[in-house]
Amino acid sequence: MNRIVFSFFFVITSLIARAQTSDCACFVKGVVKDQHTGQPIVGATVLIVGQNSGVFTDENGRYELRNLCPGAYTLECRIIGYNPFREKLDLTAGHEENFNLLEQEVHLKDVEITAHRTDAPSSQPLSTISGSDLEKTRGQNLAESLKGFTGVTSLQTGSSISKPVIHGLHSNRILIMNNGVRQEGQQWGSEHAPEIDPFIATRLSVVKGAAGVRYGSDAIGGVILVEPEELPFDKSLSGELNAVGFTNGRQGVLSGTLQGGIKGFKGFGWRAQGTIKRGGNIRTPNYFLDNTGISEKNFSLAAGYRKKGLGIDVFYSRFDTKIGIFSGSHIGSVTDLLSVIENGEPFVKSGFSYNIGRPNQNVSHELIKAETHYHFQNGNRFQWTIARQLNDRNEFDLHRPRNDSIAALNHPELTFKLTTLTNDVIWDHKPIAGKLAGQLGISTLYQYNLMDGRPLIPNFNQFNIGFFWMERYVKNGWELEAGMRYDYRTLTSFRIVNREKVSQDFKFSNFSGTLGATRNFSEKFSARLNFGTAWRAPNVSELFSDGVHHGAAAFEKGDATLQPEKALNTIASIKYAGPKFTAELGGYYNIISDFIYLKPQSEPILTVRGAFPYFKYTQTDATFKGIDLSASWEIVKYTTISSKLSYLRVYDQRNNNYLVMIPSNRIDNQIKYELPEDAKWHKAYFSIGNLFVAQQKRVPPASDFMAPPKAYSLWNVQTGTTFNLSEKQQLEVGIAVQNLFNVAYRDYLNRFRYYADDMGRNVSLRLKWKFGA
Amino acid sequence: MKMTRKITWMILLAAAMSFTQCKDAGDDVQIDDENELITSVTLKFTEEGTTNTTSFSYKDADGDGGNAPTQFDTVALKPNKTYTLAIELLDESKTPASNITEEVAEESDEHLFVYTPTPSTLLTYTYGDKDANNYGIGLTGKAVTTTAGTGKLKVQLRHQPGSKNGTPSPGSDDVNLEFNLKVQ
């Protein structure tokens, strides 16, 4: 629903006039309109940043700011559901002569802006990557693309499977909104990466902290928004072609987009996009990792129609991947694991190959969605989104079945088919008294999972309904926000116990709330505070797991009596944004009660493959507190230093202990030199960066087979530029070297840390050809 | 009111959509007999020159998890004797029980049984069979006891597709059980 990227534009008419008595008699007035509809936007806030003067647009979308002294200002316009828009105004230099003009002789300034609709609470930190920063991540998977944000790390299974981690929380505790639809896959597994092609998006955003009210249950750690560009309604044909090559894994990625309007059909727009990726065995500094190739084919189609207040969008995407799992990571028993740890490197050696053999996973994800919205004349807006997702995951074990006739079938040992239907209706009500803007919504989700093969999780049906209501009040540089939500969920599981079908019913329900404030002290300085709650019902793997996890040599057992976990997150940040220096400091304190985790049991459990360490899903109370700091400073002209620090401490309050699998603290520094703009060369830059990741020392004693890996430091260099080939054609070139010194390292949040080193040096070449409008 | 009607219409339609295509995952739950388990491991010691066979078993009828293993015998042998040791693996979760031993025999070039006594003086094992590449298998062999004592007998089935070289190192465990061993 909220994924519909929405554009609107402002027409700003600046009138500069001199009054007879005072110099401070300049005024700015204009109208705020919606680009799709051309209709005025009622109730938008227009303010001069740094001053306590702000007005709302009237029923005709008009606003007027009076009594301004000559000078430079930043005008800001905000409305719920849109990112704030800022525009610099100069009411001094070059305009003095205008002061003699009559009011009718207007200095007219038309500004057309494309702003993106986001529904994230404004008092929660929202980081966005788009444009050239996003281009630099092209070719990487979704989680890797997000690693540039402070407080965001990744949980990896080797180098090709990674999942985003926000403030130490991941998997089911993070929600991914793919094009406005809740991504529903088998998120519970650490080797189950999000099934999304990042090339779909022109914007990736992270909402940090509990955002349960707007996005629904599970958003305990945060929300990731994957948003494509607005469709090119009535525009001429345009497109882009991306080609990325990586030396490590000899990986190639090709992605293209074509888009445009349709001549003779006013209001139409369409887009077709596709990506192919192929890579072979990954090389660590000292050896290749056997069977770590990847093959991926994705495409998406979108079409839309706009007329007056009406908008209709349809979207279809298919993601299809085949990923080899490092064969040395298949562990039969604890003895196997201990001997590979002792050996220091994998027993399985190999050279380079593109071949993907067992073990491997083949995953496809299909999304079809339709969205429609309507703006009413009076300022109300309705949006309705329906979507259907099909997630088909097939996992092949290292060993084929011993029985030849079964082996010949080459069936996956594990198959999960998850079908999800979501349905969201959102009403943006018209502003009340010009000050209070808000949103009400109903979301439903129906889901069923069919599982086949080695028993792992049961089949289930799940139904969820949620109601939410949020309001925002803006006055005098203050922005206050409050919202609440109620969710009700039923879950019915079906499994075979002693050759009998057993079904079990679960019911969960909960309220979530959010309360926040934003204060703009001046044009450059602002502060935010947000209290948010979110909850998460235990998932089927936490309820019913019962078996050996072959990657971790652990016996994991679920508990059907688990209760939902609840998070209360306090998050505060201050931001200073000057012309040469920008800094943002954020702190968070997330209290999660009944936090579900795998608790080591004192007695090992006996299986035919020997005794395995025994872990049971248990609940405790955990606190996650941390600091995110980012700063950038232009020390001399064209040269910028930037730093990002992520610091996190997690504690198990009930047992007075640390928790396992918490990302280590890290600091990322970069120095970047940007060449002055040239007629032919644009945005040419050269940068050197270093990432230092500390050792995770806060782990429970004797909780792991080996101590968390040592700290590591990685260097990278990047350079790139954009050429204007012609008026309508651009070529962007980028070269990057990751792990410049080919350092052998292991990361605590990589499941393969027991078996092998992480990826060695990787040189990449990136080309992007863009043509048309 | 026109708008109220529109809202009602949208909500109704939305609600209707959310229930369409509902399928019951419960209909699809069925017993899967393709899945391979080893639920029982039996060591059969036959004293040389006699037909006295004593069997010692590990049994976990429902496989990993679920109910705990129901049987895990102590291997009791006499000192200074030579035994023929045969091993039998069964999957008794199926009806009829499937014989995994036969499947191991068919793929003998990928499998290796390893018998490790601790202390090593308790028992000496010699392979009695060979695969196509002349490496031992361990489906049958000779176990010789010496002095009396107690300890452990570790029984492993190493699955070594494509990497079998006669040593235990390659591959991973399909079976890894430590029987208590009593020689008296």
PDB file of N, CA and C in Angstrom, chain A residues 102-171:
ATOM      1  N   LEU A 102       6.310  46.843  -9.045  1.00  0.00           N
ATOM      2  CA  LEU A 102       4.984  46.751  -8.474  1.00  0.00           C
ATOM      3  C   LEU A 102       4.660  45.302  -8.159  1.00  0.00           C
ATOM      4  N   GLU A 103       3.702  45.136  -7.353  1.00  0.00           N
ATOM      5  CA  GLU A 103       3.351  43.802  -6.921  1.00  0.00           C
ATOM      6  C   GLU A 103       2.951  42.923  -8.089  1.00  0.00           C
ATOM      7  N   GLN A 104       2.395  43.526  -9.096  1.00  0.00           N
ATOM      8  CA  GLN A 104       1.923  42.745 -10.229  1.00  0.00           C
ATOM      9  C   GLN A 104       3.071  42.173 -11.058  1.00  0.00           C
ATOM     10  N   GLU A 105       4.215  42.872 -11.026  1.00  0.00           N
ATOM     11  CA  GLU A 105       5.338  42.409 -11.830  1.00  0.00           C
ATOM     12  C   GLU A 105       6.084  41.335 -11.035  1.00  0.00           C
ATOM     13  N   VAL A 106       5.584  40.174 -11.184  1.00  0.00           N
ATOM     14  CA  VAL A 106       5.980  39.089 -10.288  1.00  0.00           C
ATOM     15  C   VAL A 106       7.296  38.468 -10.720  1.00  0.00           C
ATOM     16  N   HIS A 107       8.142  38.197  -9.747  1.00  0.00           N
ATOM     17  CA  HIS A 107       9.294  37.349 -10.011  1.00  0.00           C
ATOM     18  C   HIS A 107       8.840  35.926  -9.793  1.00  0.00           C
ATOM     19  N   LEU A 108       8.690  35.221 -10.860  1.00  0.00           N
ATOM     20  CA  LEU A 108       8.038  33.929 -10.795  1.00  0.00           C
ATOM     21  C   LEU A 108       9.053  32.812 -10.817  1.00  0.00           C
ATOM     22  N   LYS A 109       8.853  31.860  -9.971  1.00  0.00           N
ATOM     23  CA  LYS A 109       9.793  30.749  -9.875  1.00  0.00           C
ATOM     24  C   LYS A 109       8.989  29.459  -9.824  1.00  0.00           C
ATOM     25  N   ASP A 110       9.159  28.650 -10.841  1.00  0.00           N
ATOM     26  CA  ASP A 110       8.454  27.368 -10.851  1.00  0.00           C
ATOM     27  C   ASP A 110       9.422  26.258 -10.477  1.00  0.00           C
ATOM     28  N   VAL A 111       9.067  25.531  -9.520  1.00  0.00           N
ATOM     29  CA  VAL A 111       9.931  24.430  -9.099  1.00  0.00           C
ATOM     30  C   VAL A 111       9.138  23.142  -9.196  1.00  0.00           C
ATOM     31  N   GLU A 112       9.699  22.197  -9.895  1.00  0.00           N
ATOM     32  CA  GLU A 112       9.009  20.921  -9.982  1.00  0.00           C
ATOM     33  C   GLU A 112       9.811  19.890  -9.198  1.00  0.00           C
ATOM     34  N   ILE A 113       9.164  19.270  -8.307  1.00  0.00           N
ATOM     35  CA  ILE A 113       9.868  18.313  -7.442  1.00  0.00           C
ATOM     36  C   ILE A 113       9.145  16.979  -7.486  1.00  0.00           C
ATOM     37  N   THR A 114       9.921  15.927  -7.433  1.00  0.00           N
ATOM     38  CA  THR A 114       9.303  14.623  -7.254  1.00  0.00           C
ATOM     39  C   THR A 114       9.599  14.209  -5.830  1.00  0.00           C
ATOM     40  N   ALA A 115       8.586  14.100  -5.050  1.00  0.00           N
ATOM     41  CA  ALA A 115       8.795  13.690  -3.660  1.00  0.00           C
ATOM     42  C   ALA A 115       8.231  12.295  -3.491  1.00  0.00           C
ATOM     43  N   HIS A 116       8.816  11.568  -2.575  1.00  0.00           N
ATOM     44  CA  HIS A 116       8.410  10.178  -2.403  1.00  0.00           C
ATOM     45  C   HIS A 116       7.576  10.018  -1.161  1.00  0.00           C
ATOM     46  N   ARG A 117       6.538   9.267  -1.336  1.00  0.00           N
ATOM     47  CA  ARG A 117       5.649   9.032  -0.232  1.00  0.00           C
ATOM     48  C   ARG A 117       6.235   7.959   0.675  1.00  0.00           C
ATOM     49  N   THR A 118       6.396   8.269   1.936  1.00  0.00           N
ATOM     50  CA  THR A 118       6.743   7.237   2.912  1.00  0.00           C
ATOM     51  C   THR A 118       5.808   7.424   4.086  1.00  0.00           C
ATOM     52  N   ASP A 119       5.441   6.320   4.696  1.00  0.00           N
ATOM     53  CA  ASP A 119       4.507   6.410   5.800  1.00  0.00           C
ATOM     54  C   ASP A 119       5.185   6.214   7.136  1.00  0.00           C
ATOM     55  N   ALA A 120       6.502   6.165   7.111  1.00  0.00           N
ATOM     56  CA  ALA A 120       7.222   5.925   8.355  1.00  0.00           C
ATOM     57  C   ALA A 120       6.958   7.061   9.330  1.00  0.00           C
ATOM     58  N   PRO A 121       6.866   6.743  10.610  1.00  0.00           N
ATOM     59  CA  PRO A 121       6.700   7.806  11.600  1.00  0.00           C
ATOM     60  C   PRO A 121       7.841   8.813  11.457  1.00  0.00           C
ATOM     61  N   SER A 122       7.515  10.090  11.424  1.00  0.00           N
ATOM     62  CA  SER A 122       8.554  11.070  11.136  1.00  0.00           C
ATOM     63  C   SER A 122       9.525  11.239  12.293  1.00  0.00           C
ATOM     64  N   SER A 123       9.127  10.822  13.489  1.00  0.00           N
ATOM     65  CA  SER A 123      10.031  11.004  14.615  1.00  0.00           C
ATOM     66  C   SER A 123      11.007   9.837  14.759  1.00  0.00           C
ATOM     67  N   GLN A 124      10.879   8.844  13.869  1.00  0.00           N
ATOM     68  CA  GLN A 124      11.823   7.731  13.905  1.00  0.00           C
ATOM     69  C   GLN A 124      12.901   7.938  12.846  1.00  0.00           C
ATOM     70  N   PRO A 125      14.139   7.548  13.144  1.00  0.00           N
ATOM     71  CA  PRO A 125      15.188   7.780  12.146  1.00  0.00           C
ATOM     72  C   PRO A 125      14.906   7.002  10.868  1.00  0.00           C
ATOM     73  N   LEU A 126      14.958   7.697   9.771  1.00  0.00           N
ATOM     74  CA  LEU A 126      14.763   7.069   8.465  1.00  0.00           C
ATOM     75  C   LEU A 126      16.016   7.358   7.641  1.00  0.00           C
ATOM     76  N   SER A 127      16.738   6.314   7.268  1.00  0.00           N
ATOM     77  CA  SER A 127      17.909   6.522   6.417  1.00  0.00           C
ATOM     78  C   SER A 127      17.574   6.003   5.042  1.00  0.00           C
ATOM     79  N   THR A 128      17.999   6.737   4.054  1.00  0.00           N
ATOM     80  CA  THR A 128      17.670   6.373   2.684  1.00  0.00           C
ATOM     81  C   THR A 128      18.919   6.349   1.832  1.00  0.00           C
ATOM     82  N   ILE A 129      18.974   5.385   0.964  1.00  0.00           N
ATOM     83  CA  ILE A 129      20.066   5.354  -0.010  1.00  0.00           C
ATOM     84  C   ILE A 129      19.430   5.371  -1.391  1.00  0.00           C
ATOM     85  N   SER A 130      19.898   6.294  -2.219  1.00  0.00           N
ATOM     86  CA  SER A 130      19.354   6.382  -3.570  1.00  0.00           C
ATOM     87  C   SER A 130      20.409   7.041  -4.443  1.00  0.00           C
ATOM     88  N   GLY A 131      20.109   7.198  -5.710  1.00  0.00           N
ATOM     89  CA  GLY A 131      21.006   7.899  -6.622  1.00  0.00           C
ATOM     90  C   GLY A 131      22.365   7.246  -6.700  1.00  0.00           C
ATOM     91  N   SER A 132      23.411   8.069  -6.697  1.00  0.00           N
ATOM     92  CA  SER A 132      24.744   7.536  -6.957  1.00  0.00           C
ATOM     93  C   SER A 132      25.244   6.650  -5.818  1.00  0.00           C
ATOM     94  N   ASP A 133      24.778   6.892  -4.590  1.00  0.00           N
ATOM     95  CA  ASP A 133      25.174   6.011  -3.487  1.00  0.00           C
ATOM     96  C   ASP A 133      24.612   4.611  -3.683  1.00  0.00           C
ATOM     97  N   LEU A 134      23.403   4.551  -4.199  1.00  0.00           N
ATOM     98  CA  LEU A 134      22.789   3.252  -4.456  1.00  0.00           C
ATOM     99  C   LEU A 134      23.492   2.572  -5.637  1.00  0.00           C
ATOM    100  N   GLU A 135      23.865   3.376  -6.617  1.00  0.00           N
ATOM    101  CA  GLU A 135      24.546   2.809  -7.788  1.00  0.00           C
ATOM    102  C   GLU A 135      25.811   2.057  -7.378  1.00  0.00           C
ATOM    103  N   LYS A 136      26.503   2.600  -6.372  1.00  0.00           N
ATOM    104  CA  LYS A 136      27.752   1.964  -5.936  1.00  0.00           C
ATOM    105  C   LYS A 136      27.528   0.569  -5.390  1.00  0.00           C
ATOM    106  N   THR A 137      26.311   0.278  -4.952  1.00  0.00           N
ATOM    107  CA  THR A 137      26.047  -1.041  -4.367  1.00  0.00           C
ATOM    108  C   THR A 137      25.505  -2.003  -5.411  1.00  0.00           C
ATOM    109  N   ARG A 138      25.356  -1.560  -6.645  1.00  0.00           N
ATOM    110  CA  ARG A 138      24.724  -2.401  -7.659  1.00  0.00           C
ATOM    111  C   ARG A 138      25.495  -3.701  -7.865  1.00  0.00           C
ATOM    112  N   GLY A 139      24.736  -4.754  -8.051  1.00  0.00           N
ATOM    113  CA  GLY A 139      25.329  -6.073  -8.227  1.00  0.00           C
ATOM    114  C   GLY A 139      25.347  -6.865  -6.941  1.00  0.00           C
ATOM    115  N   GLN A 140      25.263  -6.171  -5.810  1.00  0.00           N
ATOM    116  CA  GLN A 140      25.245  -6.865  -4.525  1.00  0.00           C
ATOM    117  C   GLN A 140      23.818  -7.236  -4.159  1.00  0.00           C
ATOM    118  N   ASN A 141      23.678  -8.144  -3.199  1.00  0.00           N
ATOM    119  CA  ASN A 141      22.327  -8.502  -2.780  1.00  0.00           C
ATOM    120  C   ASN A 141      21.764  -7.445  -1.840  1.00  0.00           C
ATOM    121  N   LEU A 142      20.507  -7.609  -1.485  1.00  0.00           N
ATOM    122  CA  LEU A 142      19.810  -6.555  -0.734  1.00  0.00           C
ATOM    123  C   LEU A 142      20.493  -6.206   0.588  1.00  0.00           C
ATOM    124  N   ALA A 143      20.823  -7.243   1.368  1.00  0.00           N
ATOM    125  CA  ALA A 143      21.398  -6.982   2.693  1.00  0.00           C
ATOM    126  C   ALA A 143      22.744  -6.276   2.569  1.00  0.00           C
ATOM    127  N   GLU A 144      23.549  -6.667   1.568  1.00  0.00           N
ATOM    128  CA  GLU A 144      24.855  -6.030   1.388  1.00  0.00           C
ATOM    129  C   GLU A 144      24.687  -4.568   0.984  1.00  0.00           C
ATOM    130  N   SER A 145      23.640  -4.293   0.193  1.00  0.00           N
ATOM    131  CA  SER A 145      23.404  -2.920  -0.245  1.00  0.00           C
ATOM    132  C   SER A 145      23.062  -2.000   0.923  1.00  0.00           C
ATOM    133  N   LEU A 146      22.546  -2.588   2.006  1.00  0.00           N
ATOM    134  CA  LEU A 146      22.088  -1.777   3.137  1.00  0.00           C
ATOM    135  C   LEU A 146      23.169  -1.582   4.183  1.00  0.00           C
ATOM    136  N   LYS A 147      24.324  -2.242   3.992  1.00  0.00           N
ATOM    137  CA  LYS A 147      25.341  -2.206   5.037  1.00  0.00           C
ATOM    138  C   LYS A 147      25.970  -0.833   5.240  1.00  0.00           C
ATOM    139  N   GLY A 148      25.703   0.087   4.320  1.00  0.00           N
ATOM    140  CA  GLY A 148      26.263   1.421   4.467  1.00  0.00           C
ATOM    141  C   GLY A 148      25.609   2.241   5.571  1.00  0.00           C
ATOM    142  N   PHE A 149      24.452   1.809   6.059  1.00  0.00           N
ATOM    143  CA  PHE A 149      23.759   2.570   7.101  1.00  0.00           C
ATOM    144  C   PHE A 149      24.357   2.272   8.467  1.00  0.00           C
ATOM    145  N   THR A 150      24.405   3.277   9.317  1.00  0.00           N
ATOM    146  CA  THR A 150      24.833   2.999  10.686  1.00  0.00           C
ATOM    147  C   THR A 150      23.773   2.145  11.359  1.00  0.00           C
ATOM    148  N   GLY A 151      24.220   1.224  12.198  1.00  0.00           N
ATOM    149  CA  GLY A 151      23.280   0.382  12.930  1.00  0.00           C
ATOM    150  C   GLY A 151      22.752  -0.781  12.112  1.00  0.00           C
ATOM    151  N   VAL A 152      23.171  -0.888  10.843  1.00  0.00           N
ATOM    152  CA  VAL A 152      22.699  -1.988  10.003  1.00  0.00           C
ATOM    153  C   VAL A 152      23.890  -2.880   9.646  1.00  0.00           C
ATOM    154  N   THR A 153      23.763  -4.155   9.935  1.00  0.00           N
ATOM    155  CA  THR A 153      24.814  -5.109   9.590  1.00  0.00           C
ATOM    156  C   THR A 153      24.142  -6.263   8.866  1.00  0.00           C
ATOM    157  N   SER A 154      24.871  -7.365   8.689  1.00  0.00           N
ATOM    158  CA  SER A 154      24.211  -8.476   8.021  1.00  0.00           C
ATOM    159  C   SER A 154      24.556  -9.804   8.674  1.00  0.00           C
ATOM    160  N   LEU A 155      23.605 -10.705   8.573  1.00  0.00           N
ATOM    161  CA  LEU A 155      23.765 -12.072   9.081  1.00  0.00           C
ATOM    162  C   LEU A 155      24.016 -12.920   7.837  1.00  0.00           C
ATOM    163  N   GLN A 156      25.170 -13.566   7.801  1.00  0.00           N
ATOM    164  CA  GLN A 156      25.552 -14.226   6.561  1.00  0.00           C
ATOM    165  C   GLN A 156      25.669 -15.732   6.681  1.00  0.00           C
ATOM    166  N   THR A 157      25.435 -16.379   5.577  1.00  0.00           N
ATOM    167  CA  THR A 157      25.765 -17.780   5.422  1.00  0.00           C
ATOM    168  C   THR A 157      26.690 -17.795   4.224  1.00  0.00           C
ATOM    169  N   GLY A 158      27.976 -17.724   4.487  1.00  0.00           N
ATOM    170  CA  GLY A 158      28.920 -17.573   3.396  1.00  0.00           C
ATOM    171  C   GLY A 158      28.819 -16.183   2.804  1.00  0.00           C
ATOM    172  N   SER A 159      29.204 -16.050   1.555  1.00  0.00           N
ATOM    173  CA  SER A 159      29.227 -14.714   0.959  1.00  0.00           C
ATOM    174  C   SER A 159      28.006 -14.433   0.109  1.00  0.00           C
ATOM    175  N   SER A 160      27.268 -15.479  -0.262  1.00  0.00           N
ATOM    176  CA  SER A 160      26.165 -15.227  -1.190  1.00  0.00           C
ATOM    177  C   SER A 160      24.815 -15.107  -0.515  1.00  0.00           C
ATOM    178  N   ILE A 161      24.697 -15.543   0.747  1.00  0.00           N
ATOM    179  CA  ILE A 161      23.405 -15.446   1.427  1.00  0.00           C
ATOM    180  C   ILE A 161      23.565 -14.480   2.583  1.00  0.00           C
ATOM    181  N   SER A 162      22.868 -13.367   2.536  1.00  0.00           N
ATOM    182  CA  SER A 162      22.935 -12.494   3.701  1.00  0.00           C
ATOM    183  C   SER A 162      21.603 -11.829   3.973  1.00  0.00           C
ATOM    184  N   LYS A 163      21.379 -11.623   5.255  1.00  0.00           N
ATOM    185  CA  LYS A 163      20.120 -11.054   5.728  1.00  0.00           C
ATOM    186  C   LYS A 163      20.417  -9.779   6.489  1.00  0.00           C
ATOM    187  N   PRO A 164      19.583  -8.758   6.306  1.00  0.00           N
ATOM    188  CA  PRO A 164      19.845  -7.521   7.036  1.00  0.00           C
ATOM    189  C   PRO A 164      19.601  -7.644   8.536  1.00  0.00           C
ATOM    190  N   VAL A 165      20.430  -6.956   9.307  1.00  0.00           N
ATOM    191  CA  VAL A 165      20.305  -6.907  10.765  1.00  0.00           C
ATOM    192  C   VAL A 165      20.214  -5.434  11.153  1.00  0.00           C
ATOM    193  N   ILE A 166      19.158  -5.052  11.853  1.00  0.00           N
ATOM    194  CA  ILE A 166      19.017  -3.658  12.292  1.00  0.00           C
ATOM    195  C   ILE A 166      19.096  -3.627  13.803  1.00  0.00           C
ATOM    196  N   HIS A 167      20.041  -2.889  14.317  1.00  0.00           N
ATOM    197  CA  HIS A 167      20.221  -2.764  15.764  1.00  0.00           C
ATOM    198  C   HIS A 167      20.261  -4.134  16.445  1.00  0.00           C
ATOM    199  N   GLY A 168      20.913  -5.076  15.810  1.00  0.00           N
ATOM    200  CA  GLY A 168      21.109  -6.398  16.408  1.00  0.00           C
ATOM    201  C   GLY A 168      19.953  -7.355  16.196  1.00  0.00           C
ATOM    202  N   LEU A 169      18.903  -6.936  15.515  1.00  0.00           N
ATOM    203  CA  LEU A 169      17.731  -7.800  15.324  1.00  0.00           C
ATOM    204  C   LEU A 169      17.569  -8.140  13.843  1.00  0.00           C
ATOM    205  N   HIS A 170      17.121  -9.347  13.583  1.00  0.00           N
ATOM    206  CA  HIS A 170      17.035  -9.779  12.191  1.00  0.00           C
ATOM    207  C   HIS A 170      15.908 -10.789  11.986  1.00  0.00           C
ATOM    208  N   SER A 171      15.880 -11.358  10.822  1.00  0.00           N
ATOM    209  CA  SER A 171      14.911 -12.387  10.427  1.00  0.00           C
ATOM    210  C   SER A 171      13.482 -11.932  10.684  1.00  0.00           C
TER     211      SER A 171
END
